PDB file of C-alpha atoms and ligand atoms in Angstrom:
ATOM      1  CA  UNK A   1     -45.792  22.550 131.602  1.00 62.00           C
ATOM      2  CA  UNK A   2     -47.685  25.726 131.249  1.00 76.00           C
ATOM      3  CA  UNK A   3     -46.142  28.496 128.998  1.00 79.00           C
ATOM      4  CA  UNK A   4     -46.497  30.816 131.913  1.00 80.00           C
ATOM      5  CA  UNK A   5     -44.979  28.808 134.743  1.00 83.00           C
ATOM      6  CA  UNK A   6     -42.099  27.824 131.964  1.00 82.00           C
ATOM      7  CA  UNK A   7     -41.384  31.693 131.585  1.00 81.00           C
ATOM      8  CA  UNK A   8     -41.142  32.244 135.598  1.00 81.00           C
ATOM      9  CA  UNK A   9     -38.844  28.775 135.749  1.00 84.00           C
ATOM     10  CA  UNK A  10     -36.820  30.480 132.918  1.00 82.00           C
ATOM     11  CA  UNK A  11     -36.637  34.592 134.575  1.00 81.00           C
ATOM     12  CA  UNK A  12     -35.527  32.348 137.836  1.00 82.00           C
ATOM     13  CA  UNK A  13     -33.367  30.622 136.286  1.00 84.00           C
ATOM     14  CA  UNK A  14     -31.275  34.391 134.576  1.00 79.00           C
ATOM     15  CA  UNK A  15     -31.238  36.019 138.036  1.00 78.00           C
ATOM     16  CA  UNK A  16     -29.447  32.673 139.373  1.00 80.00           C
ATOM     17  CA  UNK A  17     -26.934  32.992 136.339  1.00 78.00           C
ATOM     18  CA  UNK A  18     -26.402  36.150 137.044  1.00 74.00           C
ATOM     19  CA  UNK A  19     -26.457  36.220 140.497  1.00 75.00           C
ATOM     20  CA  UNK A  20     -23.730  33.028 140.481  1.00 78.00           C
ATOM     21  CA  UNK A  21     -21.396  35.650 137.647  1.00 76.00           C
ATOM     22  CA  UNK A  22     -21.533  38.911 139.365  1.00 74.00           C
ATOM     23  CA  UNK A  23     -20.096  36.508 142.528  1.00 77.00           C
ATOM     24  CA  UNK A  24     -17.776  35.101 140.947  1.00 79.00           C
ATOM     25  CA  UNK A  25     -16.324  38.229 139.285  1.00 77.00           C
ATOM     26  CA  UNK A  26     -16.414  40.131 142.394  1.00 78.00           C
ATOM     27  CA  UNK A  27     -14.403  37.916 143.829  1.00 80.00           C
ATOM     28  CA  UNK A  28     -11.478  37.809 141.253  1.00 80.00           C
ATOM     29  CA  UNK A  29     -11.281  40.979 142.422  1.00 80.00           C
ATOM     30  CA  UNK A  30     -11.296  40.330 145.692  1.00 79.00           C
ATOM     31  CA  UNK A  31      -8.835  37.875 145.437  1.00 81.00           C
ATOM     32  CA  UNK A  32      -6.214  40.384 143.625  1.00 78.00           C
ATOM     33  CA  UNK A  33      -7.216  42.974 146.176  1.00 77.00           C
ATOM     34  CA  UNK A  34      -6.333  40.580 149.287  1.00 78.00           C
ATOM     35  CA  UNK A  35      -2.758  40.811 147.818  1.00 75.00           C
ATOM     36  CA  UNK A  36      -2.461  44.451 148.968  1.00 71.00           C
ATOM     37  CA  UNK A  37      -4.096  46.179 152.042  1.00 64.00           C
ATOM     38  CA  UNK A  38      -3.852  49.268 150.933  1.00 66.00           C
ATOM     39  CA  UNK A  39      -6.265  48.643 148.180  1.00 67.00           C
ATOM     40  CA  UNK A  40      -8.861  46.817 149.392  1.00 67.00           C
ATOM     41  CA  UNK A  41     -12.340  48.161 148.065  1.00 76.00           C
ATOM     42  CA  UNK A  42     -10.326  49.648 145.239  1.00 81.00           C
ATOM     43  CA  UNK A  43     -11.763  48.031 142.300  1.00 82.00           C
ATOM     44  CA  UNK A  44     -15.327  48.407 143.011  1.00 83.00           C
ATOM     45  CA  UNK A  45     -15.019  52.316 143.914  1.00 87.00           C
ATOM     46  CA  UNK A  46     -13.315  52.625 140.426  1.00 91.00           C
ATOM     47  CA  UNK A  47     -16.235  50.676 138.679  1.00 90.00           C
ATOM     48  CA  UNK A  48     -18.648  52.398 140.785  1.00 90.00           C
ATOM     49  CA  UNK A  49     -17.198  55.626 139.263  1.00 94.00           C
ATOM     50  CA  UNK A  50     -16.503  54.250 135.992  1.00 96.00           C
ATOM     51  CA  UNK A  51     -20.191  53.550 135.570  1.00 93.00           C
ATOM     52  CA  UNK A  52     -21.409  57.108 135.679  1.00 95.00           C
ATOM     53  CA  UNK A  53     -18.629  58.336 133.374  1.00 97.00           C
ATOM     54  CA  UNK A  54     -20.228  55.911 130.898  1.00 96.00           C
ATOM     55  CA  UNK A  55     -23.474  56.749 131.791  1.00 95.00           C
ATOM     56  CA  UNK A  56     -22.367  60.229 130.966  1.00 97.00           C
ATOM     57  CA  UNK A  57     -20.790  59.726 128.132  1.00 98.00           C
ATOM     58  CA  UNK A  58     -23.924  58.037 126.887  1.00 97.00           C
ATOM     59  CA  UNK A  59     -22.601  54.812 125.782  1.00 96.00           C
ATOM     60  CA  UNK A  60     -24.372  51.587 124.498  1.00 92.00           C
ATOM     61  CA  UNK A  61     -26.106  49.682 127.811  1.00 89.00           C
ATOM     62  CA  UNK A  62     -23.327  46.797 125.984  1.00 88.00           C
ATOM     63  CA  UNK A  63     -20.099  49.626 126.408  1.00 91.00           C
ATOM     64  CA  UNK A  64     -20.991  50.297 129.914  1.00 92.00           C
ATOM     65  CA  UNK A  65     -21.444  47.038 130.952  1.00 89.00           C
ATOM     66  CA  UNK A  66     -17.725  46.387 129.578  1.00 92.00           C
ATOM     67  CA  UNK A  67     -16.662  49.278 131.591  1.00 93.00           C
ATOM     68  CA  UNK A  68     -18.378  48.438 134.544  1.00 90.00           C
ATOM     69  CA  UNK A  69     -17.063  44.494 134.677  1.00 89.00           C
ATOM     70  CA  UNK A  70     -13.724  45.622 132.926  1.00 92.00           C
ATOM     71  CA  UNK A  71     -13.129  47.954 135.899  1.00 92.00           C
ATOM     72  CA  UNK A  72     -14.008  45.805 138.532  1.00 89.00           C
ATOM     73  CA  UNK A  73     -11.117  43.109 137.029  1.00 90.00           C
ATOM     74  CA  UNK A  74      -8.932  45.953 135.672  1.00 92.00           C
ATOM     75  CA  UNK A  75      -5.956  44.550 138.420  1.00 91.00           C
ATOM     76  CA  UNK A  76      -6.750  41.236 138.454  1.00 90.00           C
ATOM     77  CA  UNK A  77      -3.631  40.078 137.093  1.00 92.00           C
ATOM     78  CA  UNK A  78      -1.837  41.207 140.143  1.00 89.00           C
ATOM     79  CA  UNK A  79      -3.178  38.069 141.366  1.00 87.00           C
ATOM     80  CA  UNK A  80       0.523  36.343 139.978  1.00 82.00           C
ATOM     81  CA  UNK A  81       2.800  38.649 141.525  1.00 87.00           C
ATOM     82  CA  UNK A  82       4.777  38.550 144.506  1.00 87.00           C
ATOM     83  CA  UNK A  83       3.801  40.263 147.730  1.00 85.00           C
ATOM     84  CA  UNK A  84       7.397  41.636 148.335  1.00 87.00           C
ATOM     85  CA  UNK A  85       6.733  43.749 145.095  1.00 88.00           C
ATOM     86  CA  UNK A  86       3.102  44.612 145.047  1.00 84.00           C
ATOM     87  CA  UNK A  87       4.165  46.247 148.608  1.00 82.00           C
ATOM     88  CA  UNK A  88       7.323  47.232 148.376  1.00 84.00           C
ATOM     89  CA  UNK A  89       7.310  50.569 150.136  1.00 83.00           C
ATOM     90  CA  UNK A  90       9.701  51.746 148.064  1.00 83.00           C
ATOM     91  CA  UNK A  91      10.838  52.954 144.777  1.00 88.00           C
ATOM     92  CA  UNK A  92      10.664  49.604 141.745  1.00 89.00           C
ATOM     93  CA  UNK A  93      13.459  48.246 140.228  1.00 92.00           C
ATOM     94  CA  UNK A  94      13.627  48.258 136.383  1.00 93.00           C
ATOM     95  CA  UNK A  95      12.779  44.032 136.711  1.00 94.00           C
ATOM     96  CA  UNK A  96      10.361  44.525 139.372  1.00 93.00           C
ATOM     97  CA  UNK A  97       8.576  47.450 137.375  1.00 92.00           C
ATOM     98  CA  UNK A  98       8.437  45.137 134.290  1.00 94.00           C
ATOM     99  CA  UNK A  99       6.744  42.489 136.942  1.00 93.00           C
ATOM    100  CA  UNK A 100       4.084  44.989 137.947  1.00 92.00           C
ATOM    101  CA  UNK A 101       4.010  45.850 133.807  1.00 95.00           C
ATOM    102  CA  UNK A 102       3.130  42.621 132.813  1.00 95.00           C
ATOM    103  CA  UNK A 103       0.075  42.341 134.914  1.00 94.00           C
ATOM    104  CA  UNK A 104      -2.365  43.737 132.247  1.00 96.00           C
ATOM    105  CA  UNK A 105      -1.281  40.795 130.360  1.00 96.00           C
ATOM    106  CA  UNK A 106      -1.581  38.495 132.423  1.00 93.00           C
ATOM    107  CA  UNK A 107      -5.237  39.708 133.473  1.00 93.00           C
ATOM    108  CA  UNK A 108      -6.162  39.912 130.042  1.00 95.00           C
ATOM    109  CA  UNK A 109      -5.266  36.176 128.843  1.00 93.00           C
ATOM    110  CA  UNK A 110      -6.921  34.995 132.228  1.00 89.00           C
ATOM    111  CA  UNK A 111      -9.966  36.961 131.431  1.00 89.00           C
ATOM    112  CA  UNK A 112      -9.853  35.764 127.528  1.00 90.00           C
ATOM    113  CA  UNK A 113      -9.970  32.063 128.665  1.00 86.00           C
ATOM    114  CA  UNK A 114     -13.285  32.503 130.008  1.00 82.00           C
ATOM    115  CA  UNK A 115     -15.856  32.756 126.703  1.00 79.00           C
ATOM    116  CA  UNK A 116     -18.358  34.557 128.557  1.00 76.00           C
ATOM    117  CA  UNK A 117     -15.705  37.751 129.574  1.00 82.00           C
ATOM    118  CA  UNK A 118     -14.095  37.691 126.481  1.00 83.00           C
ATOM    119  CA  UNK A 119     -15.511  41.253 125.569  1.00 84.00           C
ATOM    120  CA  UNK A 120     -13.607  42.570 128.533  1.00 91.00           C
ATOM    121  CA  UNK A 121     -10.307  41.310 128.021  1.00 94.00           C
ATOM    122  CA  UNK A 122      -9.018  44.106 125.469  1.00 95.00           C
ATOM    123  CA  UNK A 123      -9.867  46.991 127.915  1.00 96.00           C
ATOM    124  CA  UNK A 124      -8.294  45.157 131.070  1.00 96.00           C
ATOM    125  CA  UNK A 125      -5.388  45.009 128.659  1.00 97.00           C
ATOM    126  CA  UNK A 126      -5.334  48.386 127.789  1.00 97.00           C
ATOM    127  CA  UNK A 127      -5.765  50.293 131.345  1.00 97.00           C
ATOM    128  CA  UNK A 128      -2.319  51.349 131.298  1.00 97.00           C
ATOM    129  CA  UNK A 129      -2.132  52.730 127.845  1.00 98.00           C
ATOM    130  CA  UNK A 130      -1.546  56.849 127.551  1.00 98.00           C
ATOM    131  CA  UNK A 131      -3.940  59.016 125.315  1.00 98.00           C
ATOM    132  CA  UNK A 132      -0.484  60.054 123.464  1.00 98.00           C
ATOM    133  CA  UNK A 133       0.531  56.656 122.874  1.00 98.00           C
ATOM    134  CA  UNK A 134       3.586  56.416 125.339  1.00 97.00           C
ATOM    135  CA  UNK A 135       1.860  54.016 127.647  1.00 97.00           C
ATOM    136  CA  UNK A 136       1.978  50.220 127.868  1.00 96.00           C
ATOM    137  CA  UNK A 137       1.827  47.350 126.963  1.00 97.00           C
ATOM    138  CA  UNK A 138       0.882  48.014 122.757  1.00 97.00           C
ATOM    139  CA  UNK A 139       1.396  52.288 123.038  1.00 98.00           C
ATOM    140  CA  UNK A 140      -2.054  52.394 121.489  1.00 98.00           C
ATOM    141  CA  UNK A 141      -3.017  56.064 120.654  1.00 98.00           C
ATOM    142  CA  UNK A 142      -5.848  57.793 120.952  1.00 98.00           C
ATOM    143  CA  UNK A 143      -9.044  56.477 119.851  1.00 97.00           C
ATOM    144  CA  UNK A 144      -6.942  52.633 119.506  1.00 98.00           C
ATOM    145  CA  UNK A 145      -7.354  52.281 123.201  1.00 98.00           C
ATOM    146  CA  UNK A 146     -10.976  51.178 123.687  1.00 97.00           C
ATOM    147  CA  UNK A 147     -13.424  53.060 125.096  1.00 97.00           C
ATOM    148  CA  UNK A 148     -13.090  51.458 128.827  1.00 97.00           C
ATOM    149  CA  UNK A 149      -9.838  51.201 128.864  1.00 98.00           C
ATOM    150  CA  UNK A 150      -9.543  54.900 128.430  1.00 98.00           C
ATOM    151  CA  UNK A 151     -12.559  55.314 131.371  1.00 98.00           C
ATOM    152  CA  UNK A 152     -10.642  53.261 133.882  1.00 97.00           C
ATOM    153  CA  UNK A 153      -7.414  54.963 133.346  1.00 97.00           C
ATOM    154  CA  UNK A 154      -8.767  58.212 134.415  1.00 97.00           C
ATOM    155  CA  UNK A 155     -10.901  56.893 137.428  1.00 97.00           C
ATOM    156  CA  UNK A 156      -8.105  54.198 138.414  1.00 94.00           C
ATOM    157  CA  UNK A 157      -5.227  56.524 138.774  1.00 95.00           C
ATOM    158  CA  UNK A 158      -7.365  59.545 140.049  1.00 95.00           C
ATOM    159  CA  UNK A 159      -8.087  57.095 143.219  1.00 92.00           C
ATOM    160  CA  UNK A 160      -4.704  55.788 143.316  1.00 89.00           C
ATOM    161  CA  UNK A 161      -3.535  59.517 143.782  1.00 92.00           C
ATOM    162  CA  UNK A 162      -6.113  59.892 146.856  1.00 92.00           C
ATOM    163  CA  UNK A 163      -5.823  56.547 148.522  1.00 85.00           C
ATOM    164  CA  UNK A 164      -2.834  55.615 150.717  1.00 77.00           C
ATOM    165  CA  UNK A 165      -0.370  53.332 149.346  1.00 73.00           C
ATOM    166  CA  UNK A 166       2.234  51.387 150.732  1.00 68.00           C
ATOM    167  CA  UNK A 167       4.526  53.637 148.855  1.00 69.00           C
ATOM    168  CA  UNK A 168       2.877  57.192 148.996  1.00 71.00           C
ATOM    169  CA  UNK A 169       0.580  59.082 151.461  1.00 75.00           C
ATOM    170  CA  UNK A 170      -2.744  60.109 150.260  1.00 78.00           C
ATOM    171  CA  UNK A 171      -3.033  63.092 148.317  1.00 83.00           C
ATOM    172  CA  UNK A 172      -5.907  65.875 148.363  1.00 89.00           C
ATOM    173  CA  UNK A 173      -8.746  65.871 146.161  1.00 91.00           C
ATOM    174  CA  UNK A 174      -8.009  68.923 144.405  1.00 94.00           C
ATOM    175  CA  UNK A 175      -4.266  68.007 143.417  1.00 94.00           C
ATOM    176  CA  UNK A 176      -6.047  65.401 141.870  1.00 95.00           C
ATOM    177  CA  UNK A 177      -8.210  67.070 139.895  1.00 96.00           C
ATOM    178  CA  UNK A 178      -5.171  69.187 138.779  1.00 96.00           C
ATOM    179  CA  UNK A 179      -3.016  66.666 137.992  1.00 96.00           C
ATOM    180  CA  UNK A 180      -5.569  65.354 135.854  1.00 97.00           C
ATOM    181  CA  UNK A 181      -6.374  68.536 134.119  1.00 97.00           C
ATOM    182  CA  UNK A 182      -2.682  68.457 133.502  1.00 97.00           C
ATOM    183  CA  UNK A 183      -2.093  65.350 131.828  1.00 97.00           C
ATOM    184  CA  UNK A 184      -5.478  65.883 129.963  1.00 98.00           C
ATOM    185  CA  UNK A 185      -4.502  65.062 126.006  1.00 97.00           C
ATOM    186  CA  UNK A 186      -1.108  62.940 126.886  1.00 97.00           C
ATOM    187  CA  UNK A 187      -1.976  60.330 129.877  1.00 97.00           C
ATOM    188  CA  UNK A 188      -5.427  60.962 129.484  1.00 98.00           C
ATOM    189  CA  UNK A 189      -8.620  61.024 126.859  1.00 98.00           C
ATOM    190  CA  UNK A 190     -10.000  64.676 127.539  1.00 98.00           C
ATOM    191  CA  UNK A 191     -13.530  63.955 126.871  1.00 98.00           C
ATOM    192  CA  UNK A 192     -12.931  61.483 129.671  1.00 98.00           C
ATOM    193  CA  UNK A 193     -11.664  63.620 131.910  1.00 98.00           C
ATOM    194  CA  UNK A 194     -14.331  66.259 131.306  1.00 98.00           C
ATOM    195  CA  UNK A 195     -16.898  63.722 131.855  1.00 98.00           C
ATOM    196  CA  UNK A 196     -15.264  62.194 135.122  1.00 97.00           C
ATOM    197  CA  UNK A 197     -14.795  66.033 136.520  1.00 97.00           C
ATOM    198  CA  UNK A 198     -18.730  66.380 136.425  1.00 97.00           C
ATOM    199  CA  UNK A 199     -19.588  63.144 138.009  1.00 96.00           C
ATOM    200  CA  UNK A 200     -17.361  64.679 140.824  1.00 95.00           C
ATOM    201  CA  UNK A 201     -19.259  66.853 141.240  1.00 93.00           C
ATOM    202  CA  UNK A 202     -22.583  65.596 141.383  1.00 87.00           C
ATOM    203  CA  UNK A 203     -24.258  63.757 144.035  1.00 80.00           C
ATOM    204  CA  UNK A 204     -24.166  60.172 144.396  1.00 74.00           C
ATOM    205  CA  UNK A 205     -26.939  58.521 142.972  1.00 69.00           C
ATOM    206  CA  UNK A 206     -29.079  56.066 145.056  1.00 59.00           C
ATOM    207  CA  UNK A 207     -28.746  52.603 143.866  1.00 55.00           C
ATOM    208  CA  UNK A 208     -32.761  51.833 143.710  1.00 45.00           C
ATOM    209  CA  UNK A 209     -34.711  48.998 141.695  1.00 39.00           C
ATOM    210  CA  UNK A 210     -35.911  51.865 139.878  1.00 36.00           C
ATOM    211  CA  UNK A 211     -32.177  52.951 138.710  1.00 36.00           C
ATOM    212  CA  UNK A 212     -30.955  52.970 134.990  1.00 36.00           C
ATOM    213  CA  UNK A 213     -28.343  50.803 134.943  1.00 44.00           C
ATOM    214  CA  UNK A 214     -28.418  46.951 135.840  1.00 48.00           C
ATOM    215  CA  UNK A 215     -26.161  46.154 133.010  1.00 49.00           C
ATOM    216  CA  UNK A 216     -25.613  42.797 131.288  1.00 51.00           C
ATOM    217  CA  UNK A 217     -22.473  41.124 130.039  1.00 51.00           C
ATOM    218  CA  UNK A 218     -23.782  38.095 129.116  1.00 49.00           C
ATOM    219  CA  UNK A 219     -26.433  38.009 126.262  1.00 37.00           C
ATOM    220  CA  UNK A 220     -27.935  34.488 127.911  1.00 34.00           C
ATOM    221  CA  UNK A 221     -29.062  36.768 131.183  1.00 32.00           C
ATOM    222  CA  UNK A 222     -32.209  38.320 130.765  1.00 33.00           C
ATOM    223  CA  UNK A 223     -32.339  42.240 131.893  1.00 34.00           C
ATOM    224  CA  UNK A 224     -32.206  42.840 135.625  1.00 42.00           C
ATOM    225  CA  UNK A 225     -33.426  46.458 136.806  1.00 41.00           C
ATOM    226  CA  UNK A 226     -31.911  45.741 140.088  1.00 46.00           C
ATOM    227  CA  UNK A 227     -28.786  44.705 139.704  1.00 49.00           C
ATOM    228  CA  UNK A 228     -25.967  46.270 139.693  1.00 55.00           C
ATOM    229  CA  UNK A 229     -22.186  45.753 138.813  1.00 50.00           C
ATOM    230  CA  UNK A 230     -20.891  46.672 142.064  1.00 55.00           C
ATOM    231  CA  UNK A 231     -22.632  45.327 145.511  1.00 46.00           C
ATOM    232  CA  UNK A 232     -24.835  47.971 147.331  1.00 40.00           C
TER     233      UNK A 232
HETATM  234 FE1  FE2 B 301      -3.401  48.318 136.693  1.00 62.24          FE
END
């Protein structure tokens, strides 16, 4: 076979790979989001904002590739637990709050079983973990909690405050941003905060073939300028 038509076979062959993992990712998520109705679309708006805070923070093309796939499978251990809780419109028990606790473990060990997302299991693991070191499930501090974990709890909790849930109403943007700016330093990394603040406030950027990110988890897929962690 000729070298040239072995490299085409071989580029075919990536996007194929690729294309087959960004489906099957996508729906994990999916299938953890069907649990609740009030979150559906959830996970991909958080990776679609956790992207440009990594962008902005200027990490490696490897980092935001972990926060983009981390934060697209950040809740996907909600997968295991029971409808009557995930919904409950009101107020947890203590048992039924350690239920909902236990799903960053249980996301994490089903993400470490696959070789090929192993890189993303510590920060699905660490999404509920406070800047001060009061969160859960380790009470990492600081700089302990990786890099994406720290990304998606800013983004993740910033569109839980301004989506409906079964147990709350939606709240305004700008109590958002407040509460945020309040809990800068204990719930929340500050530089990540400062960072997600200004992609707020700038426009959305088109996702075009000619678009900087197209990031790769995988070091067997070769790099793809047009695709991107989140559909559209
Ligand atoms: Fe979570």
């Amino acid at each position: 076979m000729e070298v040239r038509q072995q490299h085409l076979e071989n580029s075919h062959l990536h996007r194929e790979l690729q294309s087959v993992y960004l489906a099957t990712i996508t729906m994990l998520a999916d299938a953890a989001e069907a649990k609740d109705p009030y979150t559906h679309g959830h996970c991909e708006h958080v990776a679609s904002l956790a992207e440009r805070v990594a962008e902005r923070l200027s990490l490696s093309e490897h980092d935001r590739s972990v926060v983009c796939h981390a934060a697209l499978l950040h809740d996907v251990g909600k997968i295991g637990i029971a409808d009557g809780i995930l919904n409950k419109p009101g107020p947890l028990s203590p048992e039924e709050f350690e239920v909902v606790r236990a799903h960053v473990r249980v996301g994490a060990d089903l993400i470490r079983n696959i070789p090929a997302l192993a890189p993303i299991a510590n920060a699905v693991l660490g999404h509920h973990e406070r800047f001060d070191g009061t969160g859960y499930p380790q009470g990492l501090e600081g700089e302990e909690i990786p890099i994406a974990a720290r990304i998606i709890c800013v983004v993740d909790s910033f569109c839980a405050m301004t989506t409906k849930r079964s147990y709350k109403e939606a709240w305004g943007e700008e109590w958002a941003r407040a509460e945020l700016e309040r809990c800068t330093g204990t719930q929340f990394d500050p530089q990540v905060v400062e960072a997600f603040l200004a992609v707020l406030d700038m426009p959305e950027p088109l996702h075009d073939s000619d678009g900087p990110t197209g990031y790769n988890l995988l070091p067997v897929f070769g790099y793809s300028s047009d695709q991107h962690c989140v559909r559209g």
